[in-house]
Amino acid sequence: MSALKTIGIVGAGQMGCGIAHVSAAAGYKVHIYDLSQDRIESGLATINGNLAKQVTNGKMTEEERKTALSLITGSANLNDLAPSDLVIEAATEEEAVKRKIYAQVCPVLKPEALLATNTSSLSITRLASATDRPEHFMGIHFMNPVPVMKLVELVRGIATDEKTFSTAKAFVASLEKTVTVAEDFPAFIVNRILLPMINEAIYTLYEGVGTVDAIDTAMKLGANHPMGPLQLADFIGLDTCLSIMQVLHDGLADSKYRPCPLLVKYVEAGWLGRKSGRGFYDYRGEVPVPTR
Ligand code: NAD
């Protein structure tokens, strides 16, 4: 365990639930906040299901599952984040949304509490400027699915102090994950490399070079990727993929990062991938069916 005891999480989506899961499994008290009680309930149900899966897979005992679950609470009341030693914001990848959250959350927190963002791409320095504690703010970027993926990128903003960084590092180590340190440039390391590859796969589909199945099979068997790029895009969430490409395009001002129009179209249709039931695959039946 690190010096932290209570972890607050903003956003009960795929990432917030994953971070809550691994934090509770490591013995931290966790409180999740989201906009509605419905989202909290569905998040807690997801965590419950994922913890149960780990028992089935022999990764944790039934006793450990029960203990982890008992450490997690959730509510749609922001004030319940007040006891947190560290709040990790894992809300929708939109700068305006995150800024609004910091404006509401900061006044509720203890002055010494740390605030971190799980953003995949946005500037940590710019987000920090929307808080009352830039020196206590940084990026702690978990990978999806959090209980499975070993890596966490740590990103300092210009003002992040050493104690904040070392506390975050100890926290990540206590979750038995490996840290990699990235500088504060658009999309950091993993997504700077991964998202242009996914965007290129979508262009390959858009230009008719191959079908969804052909592209994913090609990359799985031809490049030894465990998942095809379109399957991975659906898994990440197409809205998140588009936001990251927009951040790369705006932040690096290079046309090689322009988001594929087909990605834009899918997001406009509300076809966001697994989380909405349809993306490059349709997940509403027994097995995923390519949508192109
Ligand atoms: P998601 O769409 O599954 O969940 C986002 C959650 O944020 C939703 O439950 C939504 O209700 C909540 N939210 C939105 N506005 C809010 C507000 N004002 N207050 C409280 N909650 C609010 O998204 P996700 O995939 O969990 O992504 C969350 C963050 O994690 C993003 O910054 C994303 O870039 C980052 N991330 C995503 C992945 C991935 O693979 N999906 C990987 C690493 C990091």
Coordinates of C-alpha atoms and ligand atoms in Angstrom, one line a residue:
M1 CA 0.0 0.0 0.0
S2 CA 1.1 3.6 -0.5
A3 CA 0.5 6.5 1.9
L4 CA -3.0 6.9 0.4
K5 CA -6.0 5.2 2.0
T6 CA -9.1 6.5 0.2
I7 CA -9.4 6.8 -3.6
G8 CA -12.1 8.8 -5.3
I9 CA -13.1 8.1 -8.9
V10 CA -15.0 10.4 -11.2
G11 CA -16.8 8.4 -14.0
A12 CA -18.3 5.0 -13.6
G13 CA -17.6 4.0 -17.3
Q14 CA -15.3 1.3 -18.5
M15 CA -12.1 2.9 -17.1
G16 CA -13.5 4.3 -13.8
C17 CA -14.9 0.8 -13.0
G18 CA -11.6 -0.9 -13.8
I19 CA -9.6 1.6 -11.7
A20 CA -12.1 1.1 -8.8
H21 CA -11.7 -2.7 -9.2
V22 CA -7.9 -2.8 -9.0
S23 CA -7.7 -0.2 -6.2
A24 CA -10.2 -2.1 -4.0
A25 CA -8.5 -5.4 -4.8
A26 CA -5.2 -3.8 -3.5
G27 CA -7.0 -2.8 -0.2
Y28 CA -7.9 0.9 -0.8
K29 CA -11.3 2.3 0.1
V30 CA -12.9 3.5 -3.1
H31 CA -15.7 5.9 -3.8
I32 CA -17.1 6.3 -7.4
Y33 CA -19.0 9.4 -8.5
D34 CA -21.0 9.7 -11.7
L35 CA -23.8 11.9 -13.0
S36 CA -26.7 9.5 -12.1
Q37 CA -27.5 6.7 -9.7
D38 CA -28.3 4.5 -12.8
R39 CA -24.8 4.9 -14.0
I40 CA -23.4 4.1 -10.6
E41 CA -25.6 1.0 -10.3
S42 CA -24.6 -0.3 -13.7
G43 CA -20.9 0.4 -12.9
L44 CA -21.1 -1.5 -9.6
A45 CA -22.7 -4.4 -11.4
T46 CA -19.9 -4.4 -14.0
I47 CA -17.2 -4.4 -11.2
N48 CA -19.1 -7.2 -9.4
G49 CA -19.2 -9.3 -12.6
N50 CA -15.5 -8.7 -13.4
L51 CA -14.4 -9.6 -9.8
A52 CA -16.5 -12.8 -10.1
K53 CA -14.7 -13.6 -13.4
Q54 CA -11.3 -13.3 -11.6
V55 CA -12.5 -15.8 -9.0
T56 CA -13.6 -18.2 -11.8
N57 CA -10.2 -17.7 -13.4
G58 CA -8.4 -18.5 -10.2
K59 CA -6.9 -14.9 -10.0
M60 CA -8.6 -14.2 -6.6
T61 CA -10.4 -16.1 -3.9
E62 CA -14.1 -15.7 -3.0
E63 CA -13.0 -14.1 0.3
E64 CA -10.8 -11.5 -1.6
R65 CA -13.7 -10.7 -3.9
K66 CA -16.0 -10.1 -1.0
T67 CA -13.5 -7.9 0.7
A68 CA -12.8 -5.9 -2.5
L69 CA -16.5 -5.4 -3.1
S70 CA -17.1 -4.2 0.5
L71 CA -14.4 -1.5 0.0
I72 CA -16.3 0.1 -2.9
T73 CA -19.1 2.7 -2.6
G74 CA -20.7 4.9 -5.2
S75 CA -23.1 7.8 -5.5
A76 CA -24.2 10.7 -7.7
N77 CA -23.3 13.1 -4.9
L78 CA -20.1 15.0 -5.4
N79 CA -19.7 15.7 -1.7
D80 CA -19.0 12.0 -1.1
L81 CA -15.6 12.5 -2.7
A82 CA -14.5 14.7 0.3
P83 CA -12.6 12.1 2.3
S84 CA -10.5 11.1 -0.8
D85 CA -6.6 11.2 -0.5
L86 CA -6.4 10.9 -4.3
V87 CA -9.2 11.5 -6.9
I88 CA -8.8 9.9 -10.3
E89 CA -10.9 11.6 -13.0
A90 CA -12.0 9.0 -15.6
A91 CA -14.9 10.9 -17.3
T92 CA -15.6 11.3 -21.0
E93 CA -12.6 12.4 -23.1
E94 CA -13.7 16.0 -23.6
E95 CA -11.7 18.9 -22.3
A96 CA -14.8 21.0 -21.5
V97 CA -16.3 18.1 -19.5
K98 CA -13.1 17.6 -17.5
R99 CA -12.6 21.3 -16.8
K100 CA -16.2 21.5 -15.5
I101 CA -15.6 18.5 -13.2
Y102 CA -12.4 20.0 -11.7
A103 CA -14.3 23.3 -11.0
Q104 CA -16.9 21.3 -9.1
V105 CA -14.7 18.7 -7.4
C106 CA -11.8 20.9 -6.2
P107 CA -13.8 22.9 -3.6
V108 CA -15.0 19.6 -2.1
L109 CA -11.5 18.1 -1.6
K110 CA -9.0 18.4 1.3
P111 CA -6.3 20.9 0.4
E112 CA -3.6 18.2 0.5
A113 CA -5.6 15.7 -1.7
L114 CA -4.1 14.7 -5.0
L115 CA -6.0 15.0 -8.2
A116 CA -5.2 12.9 -11.3
T117 CA -6.7 12.4 -14.7
N118 CA -6.9 9.2 -16.7
T119 CA -7.0 11.2 -20.0
S120 CA -5.7 9.3 -23.0
S121 CA -4.5 12.4 -24.8
L122 CA -5.2 15.8 -23.4
S123 CA -2.5 18.2 -22.1
I124 CA -1.9 17.6 -18.4
T125 CA -0.5 21.1 -18.0
R126 CA -3.6 22.6 -19.5
L127 CA -6.0 20.5 -17.5
A128 CA -4.0 21.3 -14.3
S129 CA -4.6 25.0 -15.0
A130 CA -8.3 24.3 -14.5
T131 CA -7.7 23.1 -11.0
D132 CA -6.8 24.9 -7.7
R133 CA -3.8 22.6 -7.2
P134 CA -1.6 22.2 -10.4
E135 CA 1.3 21.0 -8.2
H136 CA -0.9 18.2 -6.8
F137 CA -2.2 17.3 -10.3
M138 CA -0.9 14.8 -12.9
G139 CA -1.8 12.1 -15.4
I140 CA -2.2 8.5 -14.3
H141 CA -3.1 6.7 -17.5
F142 CA -4.4 3.2 -17.1
M143 CA -4.9 0.8 -20.0
N144 CA -8.2 -1.0 -20.9
P145 CA -9.2 -3.4 -19.5
V146 CA -7.6 -2.2 -16.3
P147 CA -7.7 -5.5 -14.3
V148 CA -5.8 -7.2 -17.1
M149 CA -3.3 -4.6 -18.5
K150 CA 0.0 -4.3 -16.7
L151 CA 1.0 -0.8 -17.9
V152 CA 0.3 2.6 -16.4
E153 CA 1.7 5.8 -18.0
L154 CA 2.6 8.6 -15.6
V155 CA 2.6 12.1 -17.0
R156 CA 3.7 15.2 -15.1
G157 CA 2.3 18.6 -15.9
I158 CA 4.7 21.6 -15.8
A159 CA 3.8 22.3 -12.2
T160 CA 3.5 18.7 -10.8
D161 CA 5.7 18.5 -7.6
E162 CA 8.0 15.6 -6.8
K163 CA 5.9 14.3 -3.9
T164 CA 2.8 14.0 -6.1
F165 CA 4.8 12.1 -8.6
S166 CA 6.4 9.7 -6.1
T167 CA 3.1 9.1 -4.4
A168 CA 1.4 8.3 -7.7
K169 CA 4.3 6.0 -8.5
A170 CA 4.0 4.1 -5.2
F171 CA 0.2 3.9 -5.7
V172 CA 0.6 2.3 -9.1
A173 CA 3.3 -0.1 -7.8
S174 CA 0.9 -1.2 -5.0
L175 CA -1.6 -2.2 -7.7
E176 CA 1.2 -4.5 -9.1
K177 CA 1.4 -2.5 -12.4
T178 CA 4.4 -1.3 -14.2
V179 CA 5.0 2.4 -14.7
T180 CA 6.3 4.1 -17.8
V181 CA 6.9 7.8 -17.7
A182 CA 5.8 9.9 -20.7
E183 CA 6.3 13.6 -21.3
D184 CA 3.2 15.8 -21.6
F185 CA 2.8 15.7 -25.4
P186 CA -0.5 14.9 -27.2
A187 CA -1.6 11.2 -26.5
F188 CA 1.7 10.5 -24.6
I189 CA 3.4 7.2 -25.7
V190 CA 1.0 4.4 -26.1
N191 CA -1.8 6.3 -27.9
R192 CA 0.6 8.4 -30.0
I193 CA 1.7 5.1 -31.6
L194 CA -1.5 3.0 -31.4
L195 CA -4.2 5.5 -32.5
P196 CA -2.7 6.4 -35.9
M197 CA -2.5 2.7 -36.6
I198 CA -6.2 2.2 -35.7
N199 CA -7.1 5.3 -37.8
E200 CA -5.1 3.9 -40.7
A201 CA -7.0 0.6 -40.4
I202 CA -10.3 2.7 -40.6
Y203 CA -8.9 4.5 -43.8
T204 CA -8.1 1.0 -45.2
L205 CA -11.8 0.1 -44.6
Y206 CA -13.0 3.5 -45.9
E207 CA -11.0 3.2 -49.1
G208 CA -12.3 -0.4 -49.7
V209 CA -8.9 -2.0 -49.5
G210 CA -10.4 -4.7 -47.3
T211 CA -13.5 -5.6 -45.3
V212 CA -13.7 -5.4 -41.4
D213 CA -13.0 -9.1 -41.3
A214 CA -10.1 -9.0 -43.8
I215 CA -8.4 -6.1 -42.0
D216 CA -8.6 -7.7 -38.5
T217 CA -7.6 -11.1 -39.8
A218 CA -4.7 -9.5 -41.6
M219 CA -3.3 -7.8 -38.6
K220 CA -4.0 -10.7 -36.2
L221 CA -2.3 -13.3 -38.4
G222 CA 0.0 -11.1 -40.4
A223 CA 1.4 -8.9 -37.6
N224 CA 0.7 -11.2 -34.6
H225 CA -1.6 -8.7 -32.9
P226 CA -3.8 -10.4 -30.3
M227 CA -6.8 -8.3 -31.5
G228 CA -7.5 -6.7 -34.9
P229 CA -7.3 -2.9 -35.0
L230 CA -11.1 -2.5 -35.7
Q231 CA -12.0 -4.9 -32.9
L232 CA -9.6 -2.9 -30.7
A233 CA -11.2 0.4 -31.8
D234 CA -14.6 -1.0 -30.7
F235 CA -13.1 -2.0 -27.4
I236 CA -11.6 1.4 -26.7
G237 CA -14.8 3.2 -27.8
L238 CA -15.0 5.0 -31.1
D239 CA -15.8 8.4 -29.5
T240 CA -12.6 8.1 -27.4
C241 CA -10.6 7.1 -30.6
L242 CA -12.0 10.1 -32.4
S243 CA -11.2 12.5 -29.5
I244 CA -7.6 11.2 -29.4
M245 CA -7.1 11.7 -33.1
Q246 CA -8.5 15.2 -32.9
V247 CA -6.1 16.0 -30.0
L248 CA -3.2 14.6 -32.1
H249 CA -4.3 16.6 -35.2
D250 CA -4.9 19.8 -33.3
G251 CA -1.9 19.5 -31.0
L252 CA 0.8 18.4 -33.5
A253 CA -0.7 20.3 -36.6
D254 CA 0.2 17.5 -38.9
S255 CA -2.2 16.3 -41.6
K256 CA -1.0 12.7 -41.1
Y257 CA -3.2 12.6 -37.9
R258 CA -6.5 13.7 -39.6
P259 CA -9.3 11.5 -38.3
C260 CA -10.8 9.2 -40.9
P261 CA -14.3 10.5 -42.1
L262 CA -15.7 7.0 -41.6
L263 CA -14.7 7.1 -37.9
V264 CA -16.5 10.5 -37.6
K265 CA -19.6 9.0 -39.3
Y266 CA -19.7 6.0 -36.9
V267 CA -19.5 8.4 -33.9
E268 CA -22.2 10.6 -35.4
A269 CA -24.4 7.6 -35.7
G270 CA -23.9 6.8 -32.0
W271 CA -22.1 3.5 -33.1
L272 CA -19.5 3.8 -30.4
G273 CA -18.3 0.2 -30.3
R274 CA -18.9 -2.4 -27.6
K275 CA -20.2 0.0 -25.0
S276 CA -23.2 1.0 -27.3
G277 CA -23.7 -2.4 -28.8
R278 CA -22.5 -1.5 -32.3
G279 CA -19.4 -0.2 -34.0
F280 CA -17.3 -1.9 -36.6
Y281 CA -19.0 -5.0 -35.3
D282 CA -22.6 -5.5 -34.2
Y283 CA -22.6 -7.0 -30.6
R284 CA -26.3 -7.4 -30.2
G285 CA -26.5 -11.0 -31.2
E286 CA -24.7 -14.1 -29.9
V287 CA -21.5 -13.4 -31.8
P288 CA -20.1 -10.1 -33.1
V289 CA -21.0 -9.5 -36.8
P290 CA -18.9 -7.1 -39.0
T291 CA -21.0 -4.0 -39.9
R292 CA -19.0 -3.7 -43.3
Ligands
NAD1 P1 -16.9 5.8 -20.8 O1 -17.7 6.5 -21.9 O2 -17.0 4.3 -20.7 O3 -17.2 6.5 -19.4 C1 -17.2 7.8 -19.2 C2 -18.1 8.1 -17.9 O4 -17.9 9.5 -17.5 C3 -19.6 7.9 -18.1 O5 -20.1 7.0 -17.1 C4 -20.2 9.2 -18.0 O6 -21.4 9.3 -17.4 C5 -19.1 9.9 -17.0 N1 -19.2 11.4 -17.0 C6 -19.4 12.2 -18.1 N2 -19.4 13.5 -17.6 C7 -19.3 13.4 -16.2 C8 -19.4 14.4 -15.2 N3 -19.5 15.7 -15.5 N4 -19.3 14.0 -13.9 C9 -19.1 12.7 -13.6 N5 -19.1 11.7 -14.6 C10 -19.2 12.1 -15.9 O7 -15.4 6.2 -21.1 P2 -14.1 5.4 -20.7 O8 -13.7 4.6 -21.8 O9 -14.2 4.9 -19.3 O10 -13.0 6.7 -20.7 C11 -12.9 7.5 -19.6 C12 -11.6 8.3 -19.6 O11 -10.5 7.3 -19.7 C13 -11.3 9.1 -20.9 O12 -10.6 10.2 -20.5 C14 -10.6 8.2 -21.8 O13 -9.8 8.9 -22.7 C15 -9.7 7.5 -20.8 N6 -9.2 6.2 -21.2 C16 -9.9 5.3 -22.0 C17 -9.4 4.1 -22.4 C18 -10.2 3.2 -23.2 O14 -9.7 2.2 -23.8 N7 -11.6 3.3 -23.3 C19 -8.1 3.7 -22.0 C20 -7.4 4.6 -21.2 C21 -7.9 5.8 -20.8

